[in-house]
Amino acid sequence: TKVTTQAASVLAFSTIGTISEHTTFPGVNSNTFVEGGLLQLAGVTAIDSWTNVDSVSNWDFVGGVVGSGTYAFSAGIDVGSVQNTRLRTTITAQVINVLDLIDNRTPNIDSWEDFDGTGAGSASDAQVWCRETDDDPSASPTWSDKQRLESAEFNARGFDFECRLSSVDPSYNIQVSVLTVTADKVT
């Protein structure tokens, strides 16, 4: 699924800051990891609990994929003073079946609905969440509760972000290749 919006407004805005976490994703992972420039959910089973290494078909996802994980951005945005700020997110992601290996398939190839393991039938998601403060974010700020962010306007000084990944099927993982938040102010 692809969603695109122009975020139409009667006010004129100019960009005052952008945070792009891809392709290195230098923030903090919790049940997520980065490989090949892709942020994704971690595997369910730790290597210490493997009983037979020779039987492992996919070292990253033994037991499937965890149901959810978070990625905390490496930095936030400080606009310098409390002011009206519009925040916009950009996420590019794909869903893949990490346990769908050609060697494991037994039906005739003519009966395969999908050849490359893409996740057309899986419900997976990546969402950016943010919190805001009127205080100096580099000091000891009082933060708001986190809220989901796609495009919204705030009256605050500082912002902190995380990306929440989820999958309802342990066979499918979401891979985020682009993760950006842009801050705009009214001109």
mmCIF file of C-alpha atoms in Angstrom:
data_model
loop_
_atom_site.group_PDB
_atom_site.id
_atom_site.type_symbol
_atom_site.label_atom_id
_atom_site.label_comp_id
_atom_site.label_asym_id
_atom_site.label_seq_id
_atom_site.Cartn_x
_atom_site.Cartn_y
_atom_site.Cartn_z
ATOM 1 C CA THR A 1 0.000 0.000 0.000
ATOM 2 C CA LYS A 2 1.232 3.470 -0.837
ATOM 3 C CA VAL A 3 -0.115 6.671 0.703
ATOM 4 C CA THR A 4 0.822 10.107 -0.630
ATOM 5 C CA THR A 5 -0.407 13.505 0.469
ATOM 6 C CA GLN A 6 0.487 17.082 -0.352
ATOM 7 C CA ALA A 7 -0.502 18.232 3.182
ATOM 8 C CA ALA A 8 -2.330 21.229 1.701
ATOM 9 C CA SER A 9 -2.474 24.358 3.850
ATOM 10 C CA VAL A 10 -3.506 27.980 3.450
ATOM 11 C CA LEU A 11 -0.315 28.976 5.297
ATOM 12 C CA ALA A 12 3.117 29.191 3.692
ATOM 13 C CA PHE A 13 5.798 27.050 5.377
ATOM 14 C CA SER A 14 9.580 26.815 5.075
ATOM 15 C CA THR A 15 11.718 23.862 6.185
ATOM 16 C CA ILE A 16 13.734 24.474 9.362
ATOM 17 C CA GLY A 17 15.130 20.986 9.929
ATOM 18 C CA THR A 18 15.163 17.410 8.710
ATOM 19 C CA ILE A 19 16.256 14.212 10.420
ATOM 20 C CA SER A 20 17.052 11.323 8.081
ATOM 21 C CA GLU A 21 17.889 8.134 9.950
ATOM 22 C CA HIS A 22 18.430 5.931 6.897
ATOM 23 C CA THR A 23 20.644 4.219 5.728
ATOM 24 C CA THR A 24 22.765 3.713 8.832
ATOM 25 C CA PHE A 25 19.960 4.061 11.418
ATOM 26 C CA PRO A 26 22.342 5.160 14.219
ATOM 27 C CA GLY A 27 19.629 5.298 16.930
ATOM 28 C CA VAL A 28 18.710 2.750 19.606
ATOM 29 C CA ASN A 29 17.053 -0.564 18.663
ATOM 30 C CA SER A 30 14.643 -2.546 20.822
ATOM 31 C CA ASN A 31 13.524 -5.807 19.161
ATOM 32 C CA THR A 32 14.765 -4.298 15.885
ATOM 33 C CA PHE A 33 18.050 -4.378 13.988
ATOM 34 C CA VAL A 34 19.656 -2.887 10.900
ATOM 35 C CA GLU A 35 21.158 -4.950 8.105
ATOM 36 C CA GLY A 36 22.029 -3.797 4.603
ATOM 37 C CA GLY A 37 20.579 -0.347 5.242
ATOM 38 C CA LEU A 38 17.186 -1.774 6.287
ATOM 39 C CA LEU A 39 15.556 -1.304 9.694
ATOM 40 C CA GLN A 40 13.533 -4.409 10.573
ATOM 41 C CA LEU A 41 12.075 -6.495 13.363
ATOM 42 C CA ALA A 42 14.336 -8.996 15.132
ATOM 43 C CA GLY A 43 13.968 -12.764 15.227
ATOM 44 C CA VAL A 44 12.059 -14.522 18.002
ATOM 45 C CA THR A 45 14.641 -17.074 19.152
ATOM 46 C CA ALA A 46 18.064 -16.194 20.578
ATOM 47 C CA ILE A 47 21.089 -18.136 19.272
ATOM 48 C CA ASP A 48 21.729 -19.562 22.759
ATOM 49 C CA SER A 49 18.510 -21.560 22.594
ATOM 50 C CA TRP A 50 19.158 -23.207 19.219
ATOM 51 C CA THR A 51 19.289 -26.973 19.636
ATOM 52 C CA ASN A 52 20.742 -27.873 16.238
ATOM 53 C CA VAL A 53 22.670 -25.284 14.215
ATOM 54 C CA ASP A 54 22.582 -27.515 11.124
ATOM 55 C CA SER A 55 18.774 -27.304 11.028
ATOM 56 C CA VAL A 56 18.672 -23.488 10.965
ATOM 57 C CA SER A 57 17.454 -22.281 7.565
ATOM 58 C CA ASN A 58 17.529 -18.530 8.323
ATOM 59 C CA TRP A 59 19.966 -17.369 11.002
ATOM 60 C CA ASP A 60 18.312 -13.970 11.454
ATOM 61 C CA PHE A 61 14.791 -15.258 12.056
ATOM 62 C CA VAL A 62 14.820 -18.585 13.891
ATOM 63 C CA GLY A 63 11.290 -19.047 15.209
ATOM 64 C CA GLY A 64 10.002 -16.226 13.035
ATOM 65 C CA VAL A 65 9.777 -12.486 13.603
ATOM 66 C CA VAL A 66 8.862 -10.729 16.873
ATOM 67 C CA GLY A 67 5.463 -9.030 16.857
ATOM 68 C CA SER A 68 6.719 -5.516 17.577
ATOM 69 C CA GLY A 69 9.806 -3.415 18.157
ATOM 70 C CA THR A 70 10.925 0.187 18.390
ATOM 71 C CA TYR A 71 13.695 2.293 16.965
ATOM 72 C CA ALA A 72 14.549 5.513 18.869
ATOM 73 C CA PHE A 73 15.890 8.231 16.555
ATOM 74 C CA SER A 74 19.507 9.225 17.158
ATOM 75 C CA ALA A 75 18.531 12.894 17.564
ATOM 76 C CA GLY A 76 15.500 15.090 17.982
ATOM 77 C CA ILE A 77 14.666 18.541 16.687
ATOM 78 C CA ASP A 78 15.145 21.776 18.670
ATOM 79 C CA VAL A 79 13.569 24.793 16.942
ATOM 80 C CA GLY A 80 15.169 27.199 19.484
ATOM 81 C CA SER A 81 11.997 28.630 21.059
ATOM 82 C CA VAL A 82 8.354 27.711 21.500
ATOM 83 C CA GLN A 83 6.757 28.274 18.092
ATOM 84 C CA ASN A 84 4.258 26.788 15.679
ATOM 85 C CA THR A 85 5.958 23.919 13.880
ATOM 86 C CA ARG A 86 4.613 21.437 11.360
ATOM 87 C CA LEU A 87 6.174 17.952 11.421
ATOM 88 C CA ARG A 88 5.964 15.597 8.439
ATOM 89 C CA THR A 89 7.174 11.998 8.153
ATOM 90 C CA THR A 90 8.468 10.025 5.206
ATOM 91 C CA ILE A 91 8.646 6.239 5.464
ATOM 92 C CA THR A 92 9.460 3.805 2.675
ATOM 93 C CA ALA A 93 9.052 0.146 3.603
ATOM 94 C CA GLN A 94 8.384 -3.279 2.187
ATOM 95 C CA VAL A 95 7.015 -6.465 3.722
ATOM 96 C CA ILE A 96 8.742 -9.777 3.025
ATOM 97 C CA ASN A 97 8.218 -13.383 4.024
ATOM 98 C CA VAL A 98 11.526 -14.180 5.745
ATOM 99 C CA LEU A 99 10.726 -17.874 6.150
ATOM 100 C CA ASP A 100 9.740 -18.439 2.516
ATOM 101 C CA LEU A 101 12.762 -20.109 0.957
ATOM 102 C CA ILE A 102 12.633 -21.785 -2.460
ATOM 103 C CA ASP A 103 14.408 -24.836 -1.045
ATOM 104 C CA ASN A 104 11.587 -25.291 1.495
ATOM 105 C CA ARG A 105 8.776 -25.244 -1.089
ATOM 106 C CA THR A 106 7.341 -28.580 -2.148
ATOM 107 C CA PRO A 107 4.447 -27.640 -4.509
ATOM 108 C CA ASN A 108 5.021 -27.287 -8.241
ATOM 109 C CA ILE A 109 6.327 -23.803 -9.136
ATOM 110 C CA ASP A 110 3.283 -23.268 -11.387
ATOM 111 C CA SER A 111 1.059 -23.279 -8.294
ATOM 112 C CA TRP A 112 3.036 -20.594 -6.392
ATOM 113 C CA GLU A 113 1.041 -17.407 -5.873
ATOM 114 C CA ASP A 114 4.200 -15.435 -5.143
ATOM 115 C CA PHE A 115 7.707 -16.196 -6.345
ATOM 116 C CA ASP A 116 9.874 -13.777 -4.341
ATOM 117 C CA GLY A 117 8.411 -13.981 -0.825
ATOM 118 C CA THR A 118 6.857 -10.529 -0.702
ATOM 119 C CA GLY A 119 4.233 -9.979 1.964
ATOM 120 C CA ALA A 120 1.109 -9.193 0.008
ATOM 121 C CA GLY A 121 -1.036 -10.968 2.598
ATOM 122 C CA SER A 122 0.599 -9.872 5.852
ATOM 123 C CA ALA A 123 -0.427 -6.991 8.106
ATOM 124 C CA SER A 124 2.784 -5.184 9.031
ATOM 125 C CA ASP A 125 3.305 -1.521 9.842
ATOM 126 C CA ALA A 126 5.885 1.175 10.578
ATOM 127 C CA GLN A 127 4.737 4.307 12.413
ATOM 128 C CA VAL A 128 6.600 7.367 13.682
ATOM 129 C CA TRP A 129 5.647 8.551 17.165
ATOM 130 C CA CYS A 130 6.770 11.818 18.751
ATOM 131 C CA ARG A 131 6.741 13.701 22.004
ATOM 132 C CA GLU A 132 7.170 17.437 22.486
ATOM 133 C CA THR A 133 8.478 19.897 25.066
ATOM 134 C CA ASP A 134 8.427 23.645 25.622
ATOM 135 C CA ASP A 135 11.729 23.323 27.526
ATOM 136 C CA ASP A 136 15.307 23.161 26.241
ATOM 137 C CA PRO A 137 15.489 19.515 25.056
ATOM 138 C CA SER A 138 19.224 19.311 25.867
ATOM 139 C CA ALA A 139 18.629 20.182 29.544
ATOM 140 C CA SER A 140 16.084 18.362 31.735
ATOM 141 C CA PRO A 141 12.871 18.819 29.760
ATOM 142 C CA THR A 142 9.357 17.797 30.685
ATOM 143 C CA TRP A 143 8.064 15.779 27.751
ATOM 144 C CA SER A 144 4.474 15.220 26.629
ATOM 145 C CA ASP A 145 3.073 11.737 26.119
ATOM 146 C CA LYS A 146 4.034 10.158 22.798
ATOM 147 C CA GLN A 147 1.566 10.375 19.944
ATOM 148 C CA ARG A 148 1.431 8.973 16.436
ATOM 149 C CA LEU A 149 2.819 11.327 13.807
ATOM 150 C CA GLU A 150 2.218 11.481 10.081
ATOM 151 C CA SER A 151 1.776 15.214 9.582
ATOM 152 C CA ALA A 152 0.754 17.535 12.412
ATOM 153 C CA GLU A 153 1.248 21.040 13.743
ATOM 154 C CA PHE A 154 2.579 21.727 17.230
ATOM 155 C CA ASN A 155 3.337 24.746 19.398
ATOM 156 C CA ALA A 156 6.529 23.619 21.135
ATOM 157 C CA ARG A 157 10.311 23.976 21.182
ATOM 158 C CA GLY A 158 11.693 20.438 21.033
ATOM 159 C CA PHE A 159 10.673 17.108 19.566
ATOM 160 C CA ASP A 160 11.790 13.504 20.120
ATOM 161 C CA PHE A 161 10.945 10.602 17.786
ATOM 162 C CA GLU A 162 10.692 6.824 17.586
ATOM 163 C CA CYS A 163 9.590 4.400 14.892
ATOM 164 C CA ARG A 164 7.337 1.524 15.956
ATOM 165 C CA LEU A 165 7.417 -1.576 13.766
ATOM 166 C CA SER A 166 4.879 -4.397 13.965
ATOM 167 C CA SER A 167 3.861 -7.610 12.228
ATOM 168 C CA VAL A 168 0.896 -9.861 12.997
ATOM 169 C CA ASP A 169 2.451 -12.906 11.308
ATOM 170 C CA PRO A 170 5.835 -14.250 12.518
ATOM 171 C CA SER A 171 6.683 -15.283 8.935
ATOM 172 C CA TYR A 172 6.579 -11.689 7.675
ATOM 173 C CA ASN A 173 8.923 -8.803 8.460
ATOM 174 C CA ILE A 174 8.757 -5.143 7.560
ATOM 175 C CA GLN A 175 11.930 -3.540 6.196
ATOM 176 C CA VAL A 176 12.217 0.247 6.415
ATOM 177 C CA SER A 177 14.622 1.782 3.875
ATOM 178 C CA VAL A 178 13.717 5.487 4.299
ATOM 179 C CA LEU A 179 12.855 7.143 7.635
ATOM 180 C CA THR A 180 12.694 10.942 7.776
ATOM 181 C CA VAL A 181 11.002 13.664 9.838
ATOM 182 C CA THR A 182 10.891 17.212 8.465
ATOM 183 C CA ALA A 183 10.072 20.307 10.539
ATOM 184 C CA ASP A 184 8.537 23.374 8.891
ATOM 185 C CA LYS A 185 7.592 26.779 10.284
ATOM 186 C CA VAL A 186 5.103 29.362 9.101
ATOM 187 C CA THR A 187 6.802 32.022 6.980
#
